[in-house]
């Protein structure tokens, strides 16, 4: 590991805008995240995001109807842990700050920042801030401040606190991607000289969260006098407890700053061991790739009770909700870098099955489960069903992810305890939701009035992605019933899955209709998409993107225009099923009508471009994807990172450049390294083996670093790697 | 005119439920309406509805997007003018009332009611209430109370007032048909001994409404002592001024009670003269038909600034909004019974053109005008666009109504001043909204992502009704340009309508695509309707209707199920264009998948059934339609009358039984009297002629009562009626 590649500092950025940087430099550990809020800003009432810590509020509709989601769920705004209040001897406050240096060391998880602070008299001092978050010590955060004289040389008074319930202003917004509900919490706190502990409680969900602030040096939290004669350091420890219904023993043991720091360092050492990645020729893209991975590890819930929200723990956009992103982008990433996280993300879904069964019935399907499109607690929280509940495909996405995780790990215990039920209940939903229709004498199973991944097209029939995924979902029942049988499991009986049902579902698999347009020789996004007029791109000024902020949904929906990969997303998932010439046509066709207004799009286009060996398009899509947040190219990184795309950029490398795909019994690779790179190397896990894949312009090498071995297919040849045969290289002929 | 037929009293009703009766016995005059609220109910803060007197309030969306309607518009609740406060000598209040008799005399517009009142000591008195509303004296309402002893025989004290801003409670509802916003008004009043005058003002729209309450006998409004020794009568006059931006001279002249009463009597005499109707064999259906007509006359705005709201002035359902009902149901009715009202209803639309041009542009169409789906002030107030703004067909409905009005009146001045611009701006919208598509080598003009009249199917492509109506709308440009040319008008130049545009629009007319299903031999409701599974009617319990209150829109939309006539509505409007065998198939097909959950449906099915000579279906649909409110068969007459259906029941007779349709140069009739009736007679206006049409089981007779004559076609023969030849009878052979 080259140290420099793992260090992100201000040099990286053209745009050093504070609101964007607070997101980018956020630290987290799956349980909570701390945005890199300017520490000299007492009035800020946000900046700490606790995974799954949310409140509810009634959704008001202009016009309400049966079965609408009834409550908003919104991640609670907890004030920043980073703020500090500093006064000079004469009482003037150092309330201006200028950031001079900022370095995130991704190899250790330690963030170091240097500020020059100024008071109203124009006097300055220097402040260095070091912060880090515990990883296995998941309830802990440490922050250290060092002060040195500037033009001001006398003593200063520092106060460290955490103030709740500052004036909360609701921001009106037309942008559905922002947080919509700001909540108040009740706080019961105990202030001591060198510590402050409290329990905050949400108003409606009644969830308690214990918080502790403690001086590391047993100094006064308020008005502590620091001499600037020599550089002076003070440290604080924050405890962010587990979310509880009743508070009990919030903090049994309080680690010291060194312990937290050491924990962070050791976590990242182990993590990178399994997932190191390097791209020659482009330090910038290399760093960006590592950054995206760093943030993914930070973002995902690890306890089976929480998941990976659309913005991770770096912001409150999308209200802290979990979407399908977790399964379709997050799970493949974690399955190959930290399978325990992937497992727990799926267990979170398992824990939502009851709510989802109820939801299926509310949507008129009396068997199976329908997962909420966006949620924290498992209940539907989408207040706009055409781009919410109508995205039924989330069910198949979850089943797909279960299957992916299993293929990557062969975790039979997981299938037994959680996976089979997830697959079966989602398959049952599809069976009840779809209907047979006879078209030109052909009896086919169809799905009506659905919205696919492309949110610029809503409420259509037979969305290709949805149908393809539902078909796969249905097919998984027999596959896993067979596996369970082989494992002598009783699970199918417990789930009341009979042979008749298996046969019936398996017949349905064959009958699911996939819309194909003969004229164009491509899969049709849905029954009507290709009949609509193409969006007038030539009349659309640049500033009118993303379209969703500048056009009425009715205007967007009536045109052939896609926000993101839809048909091509399915093509990516079912690699190799579609002939290359058709894939070429599909890429060319859909690319022309896709705005990529969704951050989930570019990486998928990049992967398909890679498979088509379109080297420039692959490279450009990858660049767009990997730099999306670091360059704030979507303009809303302020609200939080685009977490799905973080994983997308990794997939661009692994599934794109290296053409990795997961088969039932082996790991498959196809060589597609763009000509812009001379060498690329990454590590990944597969069936408990640690692999390293190296790509050069004329070869691909797979090495077994740890583990007992596995099968792999490169291009069309299958190899076996094991303790005897630890490395295989295939020379590429272009 | 038989007097009895024109009297509606309590005997008519099985269900005398007070909330329904208040709607049914409401009095109105197009300017304001007075619900028949129980007079002994001081705490009521509603009951008076002033046409177009509304306030606005921000629409809150669960998730907002560009171009959404921003403000609710809601008719203001004004307290009932009917309430009175009565005390016995010892101060106990007569606060219980039992309705004993109630008669609405539709020949005069006078409502008479008898109550027995009871105080808390169980003592009773009798009260008779007579009320009436001015018609040409449109700002006036009169009410008289007579008192007589019951078990209580002493003097009573009466107080008559009007109290604003009682505690207003917002009622939460999932039913989109109810009023959603309750508003407060400011009131500046002047109390004198025998009168109270005030101006109320809305909070957001800043609209002033002067109101006057005056004792007819110059007696004290408060605590006036009435002796019960002899029957004692007291009268009050209410003035409901015009809606003003600034109040000036609210009431120049105050009529007395007799003048108001006489005005009502003379209005109804003249009105029935032009529209009398009688059905032999069924006094009940005869009375119901007259009642529906009576309420239509009462409901429609007559000033060009207001229109005909979905509930008329009988209730606040649908917030007092104007919909397409006015044009598609109301205009044909008024065009043949009171053309001046039809004219003013269309002028109201003309006055909304500016807002509608702006709306078109918001919806991405840079030419023409798009009328608001529901509105009072011309701005879109629908908070659910899939069943609101997406019903673009309202544009064509308005153009159709302009054409209908012209065909019924040949009012060239109207076309010059208002009609041509309405037709052109709506046609321009369609041209900009639609797009050419090539299907199987055929270039066709299509309309995408629209909702037709059937609100159980939303956001579909090529809704037959919409396309058919848009096609007609487009065709009207050339028609009226030619008429204006013939009239030597400069209007087309003023509207910048060039010959090129006329030719272009006329070519588009030919290219508009109409979806037809070859297998079934019927017009398809839209591109996808017939491919969806049929709603599981056999699994739907009776109490689950209307579906909209019991199923998520997504569930409803994914099935083949219609709320109301959609394709068949177009078939009704374009009578004779579709071969009878196809019409048979369409009727049979669509009837099976239509719930008639919309009150607009039954009458249209009845008319088509009549044309198909299905006598029982015609009769049953007519019965359902004509009695809908009187029998409260939709269960929500409490919220107001179903005004479109009131007109629908008239159309059932005129366009159904008598098969009347309007051609460019003559009035056409087809004989379809159901066998359940032996004789039926009605009057109507056509080109300034007053006609009487009589149907018996073996003949149809058209008589010219007044006027210089006209051409008529009965079955396939054209006749001319004039001063020489005043009557034509055709014997029917079945």
XYZ file of C-alpha atoms in Angstrom, chain A residues 54-675:
622
model
C -35.210 8.414 13.171
C -38.465 10.014 14.023
C -41.768 9.931 12.202
C -44.192 12.625 11.204
C -47.497 12.466 9.426
C -47.262 12.790 5.662
C -49.626 15.466 4.445
C -50.915 14.891 0.960
C -52.588 17.439 -1.275
C -55.003 14.642 -1.954
C -54.793 11.416 -0.020
C -55.897 7.956 -1.054
C -56.143 4.435 0.278
C -52.899 2.701 1.114
C -50.670 5.735 0.886
C -47.639 5.739 3.119
C -48.848 7.441 6.270
C -45.678 8.603 7.952
C -42.453 10.273 7.035
C -39.428 8.632 8.594
C -36.529 10.964 9.002
C -33.092 10.497 10.399
C -32.707 12.737 13.433
C -30.444 15.768 13.259
C -27.979 15.548 16.104
C -25.682 18.524 16.613
C -22.119 18.215 15.458
C -19.622 16.640 17.861
C -16.883 18.819 16.396
C -17.870 22.304 17.476
C -15.904 24.178 20.067
C -16.305 27.651 21.551
C -13.194 29.757 22.073
C -12.823 33.164 23.673
C -9.883 35.428 24.174
C -9.144 36.804 27.616
C -11.154 39.949 26.976
C -14.201 37.940 26.053
C -14.213 38.305 22.281
C -15.060 35.097 20.515
C -12.939 33.445 17.885
C -15.855 33.080 15.533
C -14.179 33.145 12.165
C -12.184 30.206 10.906
C -10.066 29.650 7.843
C -9.259 26.114 6.867
C -5.600 25.779 5.962
C -5.015 22.066 5.743
C -7.186 18.985 5.866
C -6.003 15.440 5.437
C -8.032 12.299 5.620
C -5.780 9.325 6.080
C -7.818 6.482 4.711
C -5.266 3.975 5.843
C -5.986 4.840 9.471
C -9.302 6.663 9.392
C -7.771 9.725 11.025
C -8.775 13.195 9.919
C -6.363 16.053 10.570
C -7.251 19.690 9.976
C -5.517 22.998 10.505
C -7.432 26.225 10.966
C -6.552 29.824 11.569
C -9.159 31.355 13.874
C -9.935 35.026 14.162
C -11.835 37.070 16.719
C -13.779 40.259 16.103
C -10.685 42.326 16.917
C -8.906 40.678 14.028
C -6.591 38.711 16.285
C -5.737 35.167 15.208
C -4.745 31.888 16.751
C -3.999 28.498 15.192
C -5.959 25.342 15.788
C -5.251 21.806 14.708
C -8.016 19.224 14.983
C -7.511 15.482 14.905
C -10.558 13.244 14.898
C -11.306 9.563 14.465
C -14.094 7.166 15.037
C -14.004 3.767 16.664
C -14.783 0.818 14.437
C -15.072 -2.294 16.572
C -15.423 0.295 19.349
C -18.463 1.404 17.366
C -19.927 3.704 20.037
C -16.937 5.990 20.261
C -15.522 9.073 18.665
C -12.438 11.008 19.637
C -11.427 14.532 18.859
C -8.338 16.500 19.834
C -7.722 20.194 19.472
C -4.251 21.793 19.593
C -3.901 25.514 19.886
C -0.993 27.758 19.093
C -0.548 31.510 19.087
C -1.138 33.561 15.993
C -1.258 37.361 16.274
C -3.023 36.663 19.558
C -0.695 35.208 22.166
C -2.552 35.321 25.476
C -4.567 32.610 27.138
C -7.851 31.447 25.670
C -10.961 29.954 27.236
C -12.444 26.952 25.541
C -15.882 25.421 26.007
C -16.908 22.081 24.583
C -20.539 21.126 24.649
C -23.402 19.734 22.639
C -26.567 21.818 22.521
C -29.858 20.314 21.372
C -33.031 21.973 20.203
C -31.567 25.093 18.712
C -34.078 26.914 16.585
C -35.110 24.410 13.997
C -36.221 25.793 10.702
C -38.100 23.674 8.216
C -36.752 24.260 4.741
C -39.370 24.179 1.980
C -38.067 22.364 -1.051
C -39.246 21.112 -4.423
C -36.255 18.806 -4.543
C -37.463 15.370 -3.537
C -33.886 14.299 -2.828
C -33.514 16.509 0.232
C -34.558 15.873 3.787
C -38.105 17.039 4.338
C -38.788 16.796 8.024
C -36.785 18.350 10.807
C -37.566 17.083 14.238
C -37.227 18.019 17.844
C -36.070 15.612 20.475
C -36.347 15.644 24.236
C -33.058 15.608 26.067
C -32.457 14.569 29.625
C -28.894 15.436 30.480
C -26.472 15.411 33.365
C -23.719 17.986 33.382
C -20.617 17.374 35.416
C -17.413 19.302 35.446
C -15.552 17.213 32.920
C -18.408 15.333 31.301
C -21.913 15.684 29.992
C -24.131 12.684 29.525
C -27.632 12.652 28.208
C -30.305 10.540 26.673
C -32.159 12.025 23.758
C -35.536 10.711 22.852
C -37.545 11.103 19.684
C -41.078 12.412 19.955
C -43.011 9.846 17.954
C -40.838 6.778 17.627
C -39.823 6.953 21.296
C -36.316 5.855 20.552
C -33.657 6.660 23.105
C -30.083 7.386 22.260
C -27.517 7.857 25.018
C -24.788 10.368 24.324
C -21.708 11.054 26.377
C -19.172 13.843 26.107
C -16.109 13.483 28.282
C -12.917 15.369 28.532
C -10.021 13.025 27.911
C -7.929 14.941 30.426
C -10.523 15.460 33.130
C -10.550 19.178 32.476
C -13.553 21.466 32.753
C -15.881 21.355 29.768
C -16.684 25.046 30.241
C -14.329 27.965 30.129
C -11.216 25.918 30.423
C -8.173 28.126 30.241
C -5.517 27.158 27.720
C -2.182 28.830 27.469
C -0.859 29.513 24.001
C 2.670 30.024 25.166
C 3.370 26.466 24.105
C 1.206 24.489 21.661
C -1.618 23.110 23.878
C -3.646 20.029 23.261
C -7.060 19.074 24.689
C -8.985 15.911 23.868
C -12.605 14.758 24.137
C -14.311 11.443 23.878
C -17.864 11.082 22.634
C -20.025 8.094 23.246
C -22.923 7.472 20.862
C -24.847 4.644 22.411
C -27.012 2.023 20.810
C -30.568 2.933 19.886
C -32.808 1.610 22.615
C -36.431 1.473 23.492
C -35.546 1.764 27.137
C -32.230 3.103 28.282
C -30.126 0.686 30.254
C -26.420 0.764 30.985
C -25.562 3.101 28.166
C -21.810 3.038 28.505
C -20.301 0.176 30.439
C -16.721 0.967 29.656
C -15.268 4.183 28.345
C -12.177 3.780 26.181
C -9.485 6.396 26.126
C -8.489 8.381 23.039
C -5.565 6.128 22.241
C -7.734 3.059 22.324
C -10.218 4.572 19.930
C -7.438 5.665 17.616
C -5.774 2.267 17.712
C -9.079 0.600 16.977
C -9.558 2.765 13.917
C -6.053 2.064 12.677
C -6.344 -1.674 13.111
C -9.795 -1.817 11.461
C -8.544 -0.065 8.371
C -5.416 -2.156 8.197
C -7.481 -5.343 8.135
C -10.038 -3.888 5.786
C -7.544 -2.770 3.160
C -5.784 -6.086 3.442
C -8.870 -7.649 1.848
C -9.720 -4.922 -0.595
C -6.620 -2.985 -1.601
C -6.817 -1.523 -5.039
C -4.356 0.351 -7.219
C -4.575 1.945 -10.614
C -1.325 2.858 -12.242
C -1.085 6.000 -14.389
C -3.756 7.916 -12.522
C -3.048 8.747 -8.877
C -6.195 10.857 -8.924
C -8.527 8.100 -10.005
C -6.699 5.665 -7.809
C -7.236 7.878 -4.797
C -10.843 8.501 -5.721
C -11.462 4.766 -5.989
C -9.972 4.161 -2.574
C -11.963 7.063 -1.177
C -15.210 5.601 -2.480
C -14.378 2.264 -0.887
C -13.403 3.982 2.341
C -16.762 5.692 2.507
C -18.644 2.503 1.706
C -17.027 0.714 4.619
C -17.868 3.678 6.824
C -21.496 3.868 5.682
C -22.994 0.430 5.962
C -24.851 -0.741 9.044
C -23.266 -3.834 10.500
C -25.769 -5.001 13.077
C -28.634 -6.523 11.088
C -30.934 -3.812 12.422
C -29.743 -1.076 10.100
C -28.800 -0.896 6.470
C -26.948 1.286 4.007
C -28.816 4.504 3.431
C -28.721 6.406 0.139
C -26.345 8.949 1.648
C -24.617 6.639 4.073
C -23.932 8.471 7.317
C -22.496 11.485 5.551
C -25.675 13.552 5.263
C -29.420 13.594 5.720
C -30.466 13.617 2.066
C -33.294 11.211 1.293
C -33.995 11.394 5.042
C -31.581 8.602 5.898
C -33.716 6.067 4.034
C -32.630 2.703 2.739
C -33.466 1.996 -0.890
C -32.707 -0.761 -3.391
C -29.234 0.769 -3.765
C -28.121 -1.344 -0.859
C -28.898 -4.571 -2.628
C -28.008 -3.745 -6.206
C -24.855 -1.737 -5.603
C -23.860 -2.297 -2.002
C -24.246 -6.048 -1.611
C -21.925 -7.090 -4.489
C -19.328 -4.732 -3.082
C -19.524 -6.037 0.457
C -19.911 -9.666 -0.618
C -16.388 -9.376 -2.034
C -14.782 -7.124 0.544
C -16.534 -7.679 3.870
C -19.093 -10.479 3.574
C -20.197 -10.078 7.178
C -21.543 -6.650 6.321
C -23.382 -8.016 3.273
C -24.911 -10.680 5.458
C -26.120 -8.189 8.034
C -27.581 -5.886 5.394
C -29.690 -8.815 4.212
C -30.649 -9.738 7.747
C -31.986 -6.192 8.086
C -34.370 -6.987 5.216
C -35.298 -10.269 6.837
C -36.267 -8.316 9.922
C -38.668 -6.252 7.771
C -40.559 -9.249 6.435
C -43.613 -8.838 8.623
C -44.202 -5.242 7.597
C -43.606 -6.253 3.997
C -46.156 -9.048 4.089
C -48.690 -6.535 5.345
C -47.734 -4.125 2.601
C -48.246 -6.757 -0.093
C -51.758 -7.237 1.152
C -52.404 -3.471 1.187
C -51.340 -3.472 -2.448
C -53.880 -6.137 -3.245
C -51.583 -9.182 -3.265
C -52.592 -11.725 -0.667
C -49.445 -13.848 -0.668
C -45.823 -12.940 -0.221
C -44.142 -9.746 0.842
C -43.609 -6.383 -0.804
C -40.671 -4.444 0.578
C -40.988 -0.724 1.132
C -39.387 1.365 -1.564
C -37.815 3.689 0.968
C -37.780 3.086 4.647
C -35.926 2.917 7.898
C -38.312 0.831 9.976
C -39.569 -1.397 7.185
C -42.768 0.560 6.531
C -43.248 2.397 3.256
C -42.167 6.020 3.601
C -42.397 7.089 -0.016
C -44.870 9.940 -0.321
C -44.911 9.712 -4.122
C -45.928 6.244 -5.157
C -45.292 6.525 -8.933
C -41.575 6.717 -8.179
C -41.926 4.870 -4.907
C -44.163 1.919 -4.171
C -44.572 1.347 -7.934
C -40.917 0.316 -8.023
C -41.934 -3.195 -7.099
C -38.594 -4.362 -8.474
C -37.101 -3.848 -5.025
C -38.476 -7.277 -4.144
C -36.503 -8.943 -6.902
C -33.478 -6.801 -6.096
C -33.424 -8.184 -2.581
C -33.805 -11.757 -3.806
C -31.053 -11.151 -6.343
C -28.779 -9.897 -3.585
C -29.497 -12.933 -1.423
C -28.485 -15.109 -4.329
C -25.408 -12.976 -4.996
C -24.300 -13.186 -1.409
C -24.744 -16.940 -1.437
C -22.826 -17.356 -4.663
C -19.981 -15.325 -3.198
C -19.904 -17.100 0.167
C -21.849 -20.388 0.037
C -23.163 -19.355 3.448
C -25.650 -22.178 3.909
C -26.580 -21.175 7.408
C -27.692 -17.800 6.074
C -29.907 -19.384 3.437
C -31.442 -21.641 6.034
C -32.112 -18.911 8.582
C -32.881 -15.909 6.387
C -32.245 -16.297 2.677
C -34.840 -18.862 1.692
C -37.655 -16.968 3.328
C -36.621 -13.743 1.605
C -36.502 -15.482 -1.768
C -39.760 -17.302 -1.271
C -41.798 -14.405 0.051
C -40.665 -12.116 -2.768
C -41.321 -14.836 -5.368
C -44.780 -15.367 -3.944
C -45.430 -11.680 -4.301
C -44.536 -11.755 -7.993
C -46.748 -14.744 -8.569
C -49.702 -12.954 -6.962
C -48.933 -9.620 -8.520
C -48.525 -10.730 -12.132
C -51.180 -12.104 -14.437
C -51.409 -14.264 -17.489
C -52.282 -12.559 -20.727
C -52.582 -14.067 -24.173
C -50.955 -12.065 -26.948
C -50.932 -13.410 -30.505
C -51.886 -16.810 -29.199
C -48.980 -16.781 -26.749
C -49.832 -17.148 -23.067
C -47.431 -14.998 -21.106
C -47.015 -13.792 -17.551
C -47.046 -10.006 -17.293
C -46.624 -7.253 -14.719
C -48.695 -4.126 -15.095
C -48.500 -0.550 -13.904
C -45.010 -0.668 -12.505
C -42.098 1.727 -12.459
C -38.672 0.411 -13.315
C -35.376 1.837 -12.081
C -35.723 4.702 -14.564
C -37.765 7.243 -12.633
C -38.374 9.381 -15.722
C -40.821 6.728 -16.882
C -43.575 5.708 -14.509
C -46.515 3.349 -14.242
C -45.912 1.296 -17.341
C -46.577 -2.301 -18.299
C -43.894 -4.965 -18.538
C -40.835 -2.984 -17.647
C -38.027 -5.194 -18.960
C -35.887 -4.796 -15.877
C -38.781 -5.617 -13.559
C -39.918 -8.609 -15.572
C -36.395 -9.954 -15.996
C -35.674 -9.592 -12.309
C -39.031 -11.048 -11.254
C -38.362 -14.004 -13.533
C -35.034 -14.542 -11.828
C -36.586 -14.090 -8.410
C -39.158 -16.769 -9.238
C -36.433 -19.101 -10.510
C -34.528 -18.889 -7.237
C -37.207 -20.766 -5.319
C -36.425 -24.089 -6.977
C -32.699 -23.414 -6.851
C -32.649 -22.828 -3.118
C -35.252 -25.441 -2.318
C -32.870 -27.916 -3.979
C -29.909 -26.593 -2.023
C -31.828 -26.863 1.242
C -32.904 -30.368 0.345
C -29.279 -31.298 -0.280
C -28.467 -29.819 3.131
C -31.208 -31.983 4.686
C -33.033 -28.897 5.841
C -36.624 -28.756 7.021
C -36.939 -25.137 6.030
C -39.212 -25.610 3.009
C -41.706 -27.437 5.177
C -41.555 -24.696 7.767
C -42.252 -22.131 5.043
C -45.132 -24.250 3.733
C -43.430 -24.522 0.392
C -44.870 -27.580 -1.335
C -43.584 -29.363 -4.406
C -46.674 -28.138 -6.234
C -45.817 -24.555 -5.463
C -42.243 -25.091 -6.583
C -43.443 -26.559 -9.868
C -45.990 -23.798 -10.314
C -43.460 -21.044 -9.685
C -40.971 -22.724 -11.960
C -43.526 -22.868 -14.755
C -44.181 -19.174 -14.231
C -40.465 -18.481 -14.679
C -40.755 -19.819 -18.208
C -43.857 -17.754 -18.899
C -42.630 -14.347 -17.792
C -42.783 -12.029 -20.754
C -39.738 -9.993 -21.773
C -40.569 -7.122 -24.121
C -38.449 -7.151 -27.265
C -38.606 -4.721 -30.150
C -38.077 -6.538 -33.428
C -37.598 -3.389 -35.507
C -34.805 -2.113 -33.366
C -33.504 -5.518 -32.344
C -33.343 -4.557 -28.676
C -35.150 -5.295 -25.485
C -37.803 -2.635 -24.986
C -37.642 -0.756 -21.709
C -41.354 -1.450 -21.385
C -44.453 -1.914 -23.512
C -44.753 1.767 -24.364
C -41.321 3.378 -23.989
C -40.202 3.021 -27.591
C -43.508 4.375 -28.908
C -43.129 7.677 -27.139
C -41.507 10.666 -28.798
C -37.862 11.144 -27.914
C -37.218 13.954 -25.436
C -36.320 17.183 -27.270
C -32.705 17.166 -26.117
C -31.712 19.814 -28.645
C -34.188 22.241 -27.084
C -33.140 21.546 -23.502
C -30.645 24.013 -22.086
C -27.879 22.595 -19.927
C -29.185 24.320 -16.811
C -32.456 22.394 -17.124
C -30.783 19.213 -15.926
C -31.636 17.285 -13.845
C -34.973 17.341 -15.632
C -36.876 16.445 -12.474
C -36.183 19.893 -11.059
C -37.309 21.727 -14.205
C -40.213 19.834 -15.725
C -43.515 18.513 -14.485
C -43.490 14.719 -14.102
C -46.212 14.585 -16.753
C -43.905 16.285 -19.207
C -41.024 13.965 -18.429
C -43.147 10.813 -18.468
C -44.637 11.435 -21.876
C -41.267 11.366 -23.585
C -38.741 8.696 -24.298
C -36.181 9.808 -21.772
C -34.501 7.851 -19.015
C -32.976 9.136 -15.831
C -30.686 6.155 -15.569
C -29.750 2.682 -16.741
C -32.847 0.519 -16.774
C -32.781 -2.138 -19.488
C -28.998 -1.956 -19.407
C -28.971 -2.507 -15.674
C -30.601 -5.874 -16.267
C -28.108 -6.566 -19.036
C -25.280 -5.863 -16.622
C -26.751 -8.198 -14.026
C -27.342 -11.045 -16.428
C -23.968 -10.818 -18.082
C -23.529 -12.869 -21.204
C -27.183 -13.712 -21.744
C -27.739 -11.168 -24.478
C -25.763 -11.497 -27.733
C -23.100 -8.840 -28.106
C -24.599 -7.342 -31.259
C -27.903 -6.803 -29.469
C -26.089 -5.365 -26.478
C -24.319 -2.947 -28.838
C -27.664 -1.808 -30.215
C -29.148 -1.458 -26.761
C -26.215 0.544 -25.491
C -26.348 2.872 -28.474
C -30.085 3.262 -28.301
C -30.572 3.809 -24.607
C -27.501 5.950 -24.162
C -29.038 8.511 -26.525
C -32.191 8.841 -24.430
C -30.587 8.700 -20.991
C -29.720 11.862 -19.089
C -27.809 10.100 -16.304
C -29.556 12.506 -13.928
C -29.427 9.655 -11.444
C -26.094 8.980 -9.822
C -26.783 5.256 -10.268
C -26.475 5.386 -14.017
C -22.965 6.150 -15.203
C -21.257 3.188 -13.577
C -23.639 0.754 -15.237
C -23.154 2.340 -18.643
C -19.432 2.122 -18.007
C -19.626 -1.582 -17.271
C -21.605 -2.275 -20.445
C -19.216 -0.098 -22.433
C -16.359 -2.144 -21.005
C -17.991 -5.370 -22.067
C -18.345 -3.916 -25.541
C -14.645 -2.965 -25.386
C -15.494 0.677 -26.020
C -12.466 1.894 -24.286
C -13.109 5.657 -24.310
C -16.693 5.343 -23.209
C -15.614 2.972 -20.463
C -12.947 5.325 -19.275
C -15.164 8.397 -19.362
C -18.023 6.726 -17.552
C -15.618 5.479 -14.930
C -14.170 8.937 -14.456
C -17.655 10.416 -14.107
C -18.588 7.772 -11.614
C -15.469 7.647 -9.510
C -15.191 11.425 -9.133
C -18.897 12.156 -8.737
C -18.799 13.229 -5.112
C -15.226 14.407 -4.944
C -15.989 16.790 -7.783
C -19.579 17.344 -6.684
C -20.624 16.886 -10.281
C -24.281 16.333 -9.389
C -24.239 19.521 -7.349
C -25.814 17.963 -4.286
C -23.002 16.260 -2.431
C -23.863 18.750 0.318
C -26.811 16.529 1.189
C -24.591 13.481 1.453
C -22.556 11.098 -0.632
C -24.086 9.150 -3.510
C -23.478 5.845 -1.859
C -24.781 3.592 -4.617
C -22.377 5.248 -7.007
C -19.492 4.748 -4.600
C -20.114 1.046 -5.063
C -20.836 1.628 -8.750
C -17.359 2.985 -9.276
C -15.882 -0.149 -7.679
C -18.125 -2.304 -9.855
C -16.865 -0.345 -12.868
C -13.402 -1.665 -12.127
C -14.264 -5.144 -10.970
C -17.278 -6.029 -13.096
C -16.288 -3.612 -15.868
C -12.525 -3.576 -16.442
C -11.988 -7.077 -15.068
C -15.354 -8.305 -16.309
C -15.904 -10.181 -13.075
C -19.187 -11.975 -12.704
C -20.329 -14.556 -10.258
C -21.497 -17.934 -11.463
C -22.881 -20.734 -9.384
C -19.620 -22.614 -9.203
C -16.913 -20.289 -10.276
C -15.839 -16.718 -10.579
C -15.702 -15.474 -14.133
C -13.486 -12.770 -15.625
C -13.367 -11.064 -18.988
C -10.611 -8.669 -19.839
C -11.683 -5.083 -20.604
C -9.012 -2.759 -19.210
C -9.354 0.590 -21.004
C -6.283 1.669 -22.897
